[in-house]
Amino acid sequence: MNTKKKLIYSIMSSQDISPIYKQDVVVKLCKQDSNNMYVLHRALTQQLIKNRNAQTKTRSEVRGGGRKPWKQKGTGRARAGSNRSPLWRGGGVIFGPRTKKQKKKINKKEKQLALRILLENKFKNTIITENFIDKLDKPSTKTIVNNLKKYHLDTNIKNNILIIVSSKSDNLYLSTRNLKNVELLNANHINILSLLKANQIIINKDALNIINKTYYE
């Protein structure tokens, strides 16, 4: 039987220059989750699989080559049946790369477990905000940078910052895409690679509720 332990996140207000701790949100986590680090490798390799799109042509797919170049005997040359043989220039390719769809199966509960492990390990570097940026009238990278500075996060330093919101607006997306070390994600689209790369994580309060319902219940 799994015993439960609690991760207590403190909510920080983004309206004040010095953030104020307001209330706690409890997230349930299985105690044995920390013992299953091998699941991280399975989930990461499953995410990093890329399909190969190369498509070389065999001798039967190359255009031309239907006529026999010369007669079988009497010329003194080696016999040849087609000028699209792999031995000829412009011919087909022997055992060349072909399109291949690669798959690696991982169970839904395993993937959720891997995400829970990462959320636990990134707990000390996670900031929960009451409202990071509710509304942006227009795209403004400067506004995003100033808001990050309230939490002592500098975009000039080589630290990857992951911002998780309940739903990202167009203006918020346009404001963050110009920052190389800032990534914006929806709460229901968090993934292993983004969490691993992140040095600091900012999660909106509404996004935390979605994460709690999606991966912990």
mmCIF file of C-alpha atoms in Angstrom:
data_model
loop_
_atom_site.group_PDB
_atom_site.id
_atom_site.type_symbol
_atom_site.label_atom_id
_atom_site.label_comp_id
_atom_site.label_asym_id
_atom_site.label_seq_id
_atom_site.Cartn_x
_atom_site.Cartn_y
_atom_site.Cartn_z
ATOM 1 C CA MET A 1 0.000 0.000 0.000
ATOM 2 C CA ASN A 2 1.377 3.360 -1.034
ATOM 3 C CA THR A 3 1.873 5.922 1.677
ATOM 4 C CA LYS A 4 1.278 9.511 0.656
ATOM 5 C CA LYS A 5 3.482 12.483 1.343
ATOM 6 C CA LYS A 6 2.650 16.097 0.643
ATOM 7 C CA LEU A 7 4.481 18.767 -1.286
ATOM 8 C CA ILE A 8 3.441 22.163 0.032
ATOM 9 C CA TYR A 9 3.726 24.970 -2.481
ATOM 10 C CA SER A 10 3.550 28.546 -1.249
ATOM 11 C CA ILE A 11 1.640 30.968 -3.445
ATOM 12 C CA MET A 12 3.535 34.137 -4.295
ATOM 13 C CA SER A 13 1.941 37.363 -5.404
ATOM 14 C CA SER A 14 3.393 38.959 -8.542
ATOM 15 C CA GLN A 15 1.931 42.382 -7.792
ATOM 16 C CA ASP A 16 4.528 43.303 -5.174
ATOM 17 C CA ILE A 17 8.202 43.827 -5.900
ATOM 18 C CA SER A 18 9.045 41.602 -2.937
ATOM 19 C CA PRO A 19 6.747 38.547 -3.268
ATOM 20 C CA ILE A 20 4.463 37.773 -0.317
ATOM 21 C CA TYR A 21 3.677 34.208 0.677
ATOM 22 C CA LYS A 22 -0.078 33.813 0.926
ATOM 23 C CA GLN A 23 -1.383 30.255 1.189
ATOM 24 C CA ASP A 24 -0.425 26.644 0.668
ATOM 25 C CA VAL A 25 -1.519 24.162 -1.965
ATOM 26 C CA VAL A 26 -1.142 20.481 -1.154
ATOM 27 C CA VAL A 27 -0.081 18.034 -3.876
ATOM 28 C CA LYS A 28 -0.144 14.319 -3.137
ATOM 29 C CA LEU A 29 2.858 12.225 -4.142
ATOM 30 C CA CYS A 30 3.527 8.527 -3.678
ATOM 31 C CA LYS A 31 6.467 7.858 -1.418
ATOM 32 C CA GLN A 32 7.899 5.180 -3.702
ATOM 33 C CA ASP A 33 8.003 7.537 -6.709
ATOM 34 C CA SER A 34 11.545 8.607 -5.825
ATOM 35 C CA ASN A 35 12.722 4.971 -6.154
ATOM 36 C CA ASN A 36 11.665 4.646 -9.777
ATOM 37 C CA MET A 37 14.172 6.917 -11.508
ATOM 38 C CA TYR A 38 14.614 4.436 -14.358
ATOM 39 C CA VAL A 39 11.164 5.459 -15.593
ATOM 40 C CA LEU A 40 12.634 8.865 -16.472
ATOM 41 C CA HIS A 41 14.937 7.260 -19.024
ATOM 42 C CA ARG A 42 12.075 5.345 -20.623
ATOM 43 C CA ALA A 43 9.903 8.453 -20.864
ATOM 44 C CA LEU A 44 12.740 10.593 -22.234
ATOM 45 C CA THR A 45 13.785 8.137 -24.945
ATOM 46 C CA GLN A 46 10.140 7.763 -25.957
ATOM 47 C CA GLN A 47 9.876 11.541 -26.393
ATOM 48 C CA LEU A 48 13.167 11.885 -28.291
ATOM 49 C CA ILE A 49 12.346 9.292 -30.957
ATOM 50 C CA LYS A 50 12.404 10.857 -34.413
ATOM 51 C CA ASN A 51 11.090 9.255 -37.590
ATOM 52 C CA ARG A 52 13.623 8.891 -40.388
ATOM 53 C CA ASN A 53 12.448 10.681 -43.532
ATOM 54 C CA ALA A 54 15.235 9.651 -45.949
ATOM 55 C CA GLN A 55 13.985 7.768 -49.020
ATOM 56 C CA THR A 56 16.615 6.428 -51.437
ATOM 57 C CA LYS A 57 15.534 4.669 -54.651
ATOM 58 C CA THR A 58 16.300 1.074 -55.539
ATOM 59 C CA ARG A 59 17.060 0.010 -59.112
ATOM 60 C CA SER A 60 13.383 -0.690 -59.703
ATOM 61 C CA GLU A 61 12.375 2.845 -58.631
ATOM 62 C CA VAL A 62 14.947 4.840 -60.624
ATOM 63 C CA ARG A 63 13.554 6.270 -63.880
ATOM 64 C CA GLY A 64 14.811 4.588 -67.061
ATOM 65 C CA GLY A 65 16.942 1.502 -67.489
ATOM 66 C CA GLY A 66 14.386 -0.544 -69.367
ATOM 67 C CA ARG A 67 16.550 -1.231 -72.425
ATOM 68 C CA LYS A 68 19.498 -3.580 -72.334
ATOM 69 C CA PRO A 69 22.605 -1.389 -72.916
ATOM 70 C CA TRP A 70 24.263 -3.840 -75.327
ATOM 71 C CA LYS A 71 23.860 -7.415 -76.441
ATOM 72 C CA GLN A 72 24.795 -10.222 -74.121
ATOM 73 C CA LYS A 73 27.720 -11.636 -76.119
ATOM 74 C CA GLY A 74 30.284 -10.568 -78.668
ATOM 75 C CA THR A 75 31.194 -7.059 -77.481
ATOM 76 C CA GLY A 76 34.029 -8.014 -75.146
ATOM 77 C CA ARG A 77 32.503 -5.964 -72.360
ATOM 78 C CA ALA A 78 30.917 -7.231 -69.139
ATOM 79 C CA ARG A 79 27.326 -8.264 -69.523
ATOM 80 C CA ALA A 80 24.740 -5.691 -68.402
ATOM 81 C CA GLY A 81 20.981 -5.814 -68.278
ATOM 82 C CA SER A 82 20.180 -2.232 -67.220
ATOM 83 C CA ASN A 83 21.973 1.080 -66.918
ATOM 84 C CA ARG A 84 20.197 1.621 -63.588
ATOM 85 C CA SER A 85 22.130 -1.144 -61.869
ATOM 86 C CA PRO A 86 23.599 -0.091 -58.478
ATOM 87 C CA LEU A 87 27.028 -0.587 -60.012
ATOM 88 C CA TRP A 88 26.401 2.166 -62.545
ATOM 89 C CA ARG A 89 26.539 5.926 -62.084
ATOM 90 C CA GLY A 90 22.950 7.164 -61.773
ATOM 91 C CA GLY A 91 21.720 3.740 -60.771
ATOM 92 C CA GLY A 92 19.815 2.591 -57.727
ATOM 93 C CA VAL A 93 21.112 2.405 -54.157
ATOM 94 C CA ILE A 94 21.791 -0.864 -52.377
ATOM 95 C CA PHE A 95 20.408 -1.005 -48.828
ATOM 96 C CA GLY A 96 20.015 2.778 -48.626
ATOM 97 C CA PRO A 97 18.098 4.594 -45.863
ATOM 98 C CA ARG A 98 14.322 4.340 -46.156
ATOM 99 C CA THR A 99 11.418 6.014 -44.367
ATOM 100 C CA LYS A 100 10.808 4.252 -41.097
ATOM 101 C CA LYS A 101 8.308 5.083 -38.398
ATOM 102 C CA GLN A 102 9.810 4.315 -35.024
ATOM 103 C CA LYS A 103 7.716 3.764 -31.937
ATOM 104 C CA LYS A 104 8.453 3.142 -28.305
ATOM 105 C CA LYS A 105 5.546 2.227 -26.110
ATOM 106 C CA ILE A 106 5.276 3.588 -22.597
ATOM 107 C CA ASN A 107 2.316 3.108 -20.335
ATOM 108 C CA LYS A 108 0.222 6.119 -19.350
ATOM 109 C CA LYS A 109 0.862 5.552 -15.650
ATOM 110 C CA GLU A 110 4.607 5.268 -16.265
ATOM 111 C CA LYS A 111 4.661 8.615 -18.039
ATOM 112 C CA GLN A 112 2.654 10.232 -15.247
ATOM 113 C CA LEU A 113 5.073 8.721 -12.727
ATOM 114 C CA ALA A 114 8.053 10.209 -14.596
ATOM 115 C CA LEU A 115 6.441 13.655 -14.557
ATOM 116 C CA ARG A 116 5.707 13.337 -10.825
ATOM 117 C CA ILE A 117 9.349 12.402 -10.160
ATOM 118 C CA LEU A 118 10.558 15.498 -12.005
ATOM 119 C CA LEU A 119 8.059 17.785 -10.289
ATOM 120 C CA GLU A 120 9.289 16.470 -6.938
ATOM 121 C CA ASN A 121 12.968 16.900 -7.848
ATOM 122 C CA LYS A 122 12.376 20.442 -9.149
ATOM 123 C CA PHE A 123 10.380 21.351 -6.034
ATOM 124 C CA LYS A 124 13.052 23.645 -4.556
ATOM 125 C CA ASN A 125 13.411 25.540 -7.832
ATOM 126 C CA THR A 126 9.675 25.948 -8.391
ATOM 127 C CA ILE A 127 7.760 29.193 -7.815
ATOM 128 C CA ILE A 128 3.977 29.192 -7.667
ATOM 129 C CA THR A 129 2.406 32.549 -8.546
ATOM 130 C CA GLU A 130 -1.102 33.750 -7.918
ATOM 131 C CA ASN A 131 -1.217 35.429 -11.320
ATOM 132 C CA PHE A 132 1.943 35.651 -13.395
ATOM 133 C CA ILE A 133 0.495 37.897 -16.108
ATOM 134 C CA ASP A 134 -3.263 37.845 -16.436
ATOM 135 C CA LYS A 135 -3.743 40.088 -19.434
ATOM 136 C CA LEU A 136 -1.448 41.637 -21.992
ATOM 137 C CA ASP A 137 -2.967 44.287 -24.233
ATOM 138 C CA LYS A 138 -0.137 43.815 -26.696
ATOM 139 C CA PRO A 139 2.980 41.662 -27.019
ATOM 140 C CA SER A 140 5.715 43.016 -24.758
ATOM 141 C CA THR A 141 8.936 41.153 -24.034
ATOM 142 C CA LYS A 142 9.983 43.933 -21.659
ATOM 143 C CA THR A 143 6.941 43.251 -19.460
ATOM 144 C CA ILE A 144 7.865 39.570 -19.199
ATOM 145 C CA VAL A 145 11.476 40.390 -18.296
ATOM 146 C CA ASN A 146 10.376 42.855 -15.596
ATOM 147 C CA ASN A 147 7.974 40.316 -14.099
ATOM 148 C CA LEU A 148 10.694 37.671 -14.001
ATOM 149 C CA LYS A 149 13.001 40.094 -12.193
ATOM 150 C CA LYS A 150 10.451 40.309 -9.363
ATOM 151 C CA TYR A 151 11.245 36.675 -8.644
ATOM 152 C CA HIS A 152 15.004 37.335 -8.974
ATOM 153 C CA LEU A 153 15.170 35.564 -12.335
ATOM 154 C CA ASP A 154 17.461 37.080 -14.930
ATOM 155 C CA THR A 155 16.961 36.225 -18.598
ATOM 156 C CA ASN A 156 20.541 37.236 -19.432
ATOM 157 C CA ILE A 157 22.026 34.475 -17.293
ATOM 158 C CA LYS A 158 22.233 31.046 -18.902
ATOM 159 C CA ASN A 159 19.443 29.564 -16.817
ATOM 160 C CA ASN A 160 16.504 27.939 -18.527
ATOM 161 C CA ILE A 161 13.194 29.240 -17.211
ATOM 162 C CA LEU A 162 9.991 27.267 -17.726
ATOM 163 C CA ILE A 163 6.670 29.083 -17.355
ATOM 164 C CA ILE A 164 3.597 26.873 -16.971
ATOM 165 C CA VAL A 165 0.190 28.533 -17.319
ATOM 166 C CA SER A 166 -3.349 27.210 -17.469
ATOM 167 C CA SER A 167 -3.837 28.527 -21.017
ATOM 168 C CA LYS A 168 -1.397 30.685 -22.952
ATOM 169 C CA SER A 169 -2.747 33.657 -24.851
ATOM 170 C CA ASP A 170 -1.387 34.856 -28.174
ATOM 171 C CA ASN A 171 0.115 37.993 -26.631
ATOM 172 C CA LEU A 172 1.821 35.970 -23.899
ATOM 173 C CA TYR A 173 3.255 33.576 -26.479
ATOM 174 C CA LEU A 174 4.516 36.419 -28.666
ATOM 175 C CA SER A 175 6.079 38.095 -25.630
ATOM 176 C CA THR A 176 8.113 35.074 -24.568
ATOM 177 C CA ARG A 177 9.177 33.537 -27.869
ATOM 178 C CA ASN A 178 11.950 36.120 -28.319
ATOM 179 C CA LEU A 179 13.624 35.019 -25.070
ATOM 180 C CA LYS A 180 15.962 32.126 -25.831
ATOM 181 C CA ASN A 181 16.099 30.700 -22.327
ATOM 182 C CA VAL A 182 12.367 31.061 -21.536
ATOM 183 C CA GLU A 183 9.835 28.401 -22.503
ATOM 184 C CA LEU A 184 6.055 28.734 -22.192
ATOM 185 C CA LEU A 185 3.835 25.663 -21.779
ATOM 186 C CA ASN A 186 0.230 24.840 -21.036
ATOM 187 C CA ALA A 187 -0.358 22.852 -17.861
ATOM 188 C CA ASN A 188 -1.784 19.892 -19.788
ATOM 189 C CA HIS A 189 1.180 19.840 -22.204
ATOM 190 C CA ILE A 190 4.125 19.549 -19.812
ATOM 191 C CA ASN A 191 6.760 17.067 -20.951
ATOM 192 C CA ILE A 192 9.877 15.327 -19.694
ATOM 193 C CA LEU A 193 12.439 17.224 -21.796
ATOM 194 C CA SER A 194 11.170 20.684 -20.858
ATOM 195 C CA LEU A 195 11.192 19.845 -17.144
ATOM 196 C CA LEU A 196 14.693 18.360 -17.349
ATOM 197 C CA LYS A 197 16.137 21.411 -19.110
ATOM 198 C CA ALA A 198 14.522 23.908 -16.749
ATOM 199 C CA ASN A 199 16.653 25.414 -13.992
ATOM 200 C CA GLN A 200 13.758 27.480 -12.647
ATOM 201 C CA ILE A 201 10.033 26.761 -12.990
ATOM 202 C CA ILE A 202 7.178 29.249 -12.592
ATOM 203 C CA ILE A 203 3.704 27.739 -12.308
ATOM 204 C CA ASN A 204 0.483 29.696 -12.237
ATOM 205 C CA LYS A 205 -1.941 28.816 -9.429
ATOM 206 C CA ASP A 206 -4.648 27.707 -11.890
ATOM 207 C CA ALA A 207 -2.075 25.645 -13.777
ATOM 208 C CA LEU A 208 -1.095 23.872 -10.545
ATOM 209 C CA ASN A 209 -4.703 22.787 -10.046
ATOM 210 C CA ILE A 210 -4.737 21.342 -13.577
ATOM 211 C CA ILE A 211 -1.456 19.506 -12.911
ATOM 212 C CA ASN A 212 -2.864 18.155 -9.658
ATOM 213 C CA LYS A 213 -5.992 16.807 -11.375
ATOM 214 C CA THR A 214 -4.163 15.460 -14.446
ATOM 215 C CA TYR A 215 -1.124 13.725 -12.948
ATOM 216 C CA TYR A 216 -1.909 13.127 -9.284
ATOM 217 C CA GLU A 217 -5.503 11.955 -9.087
#
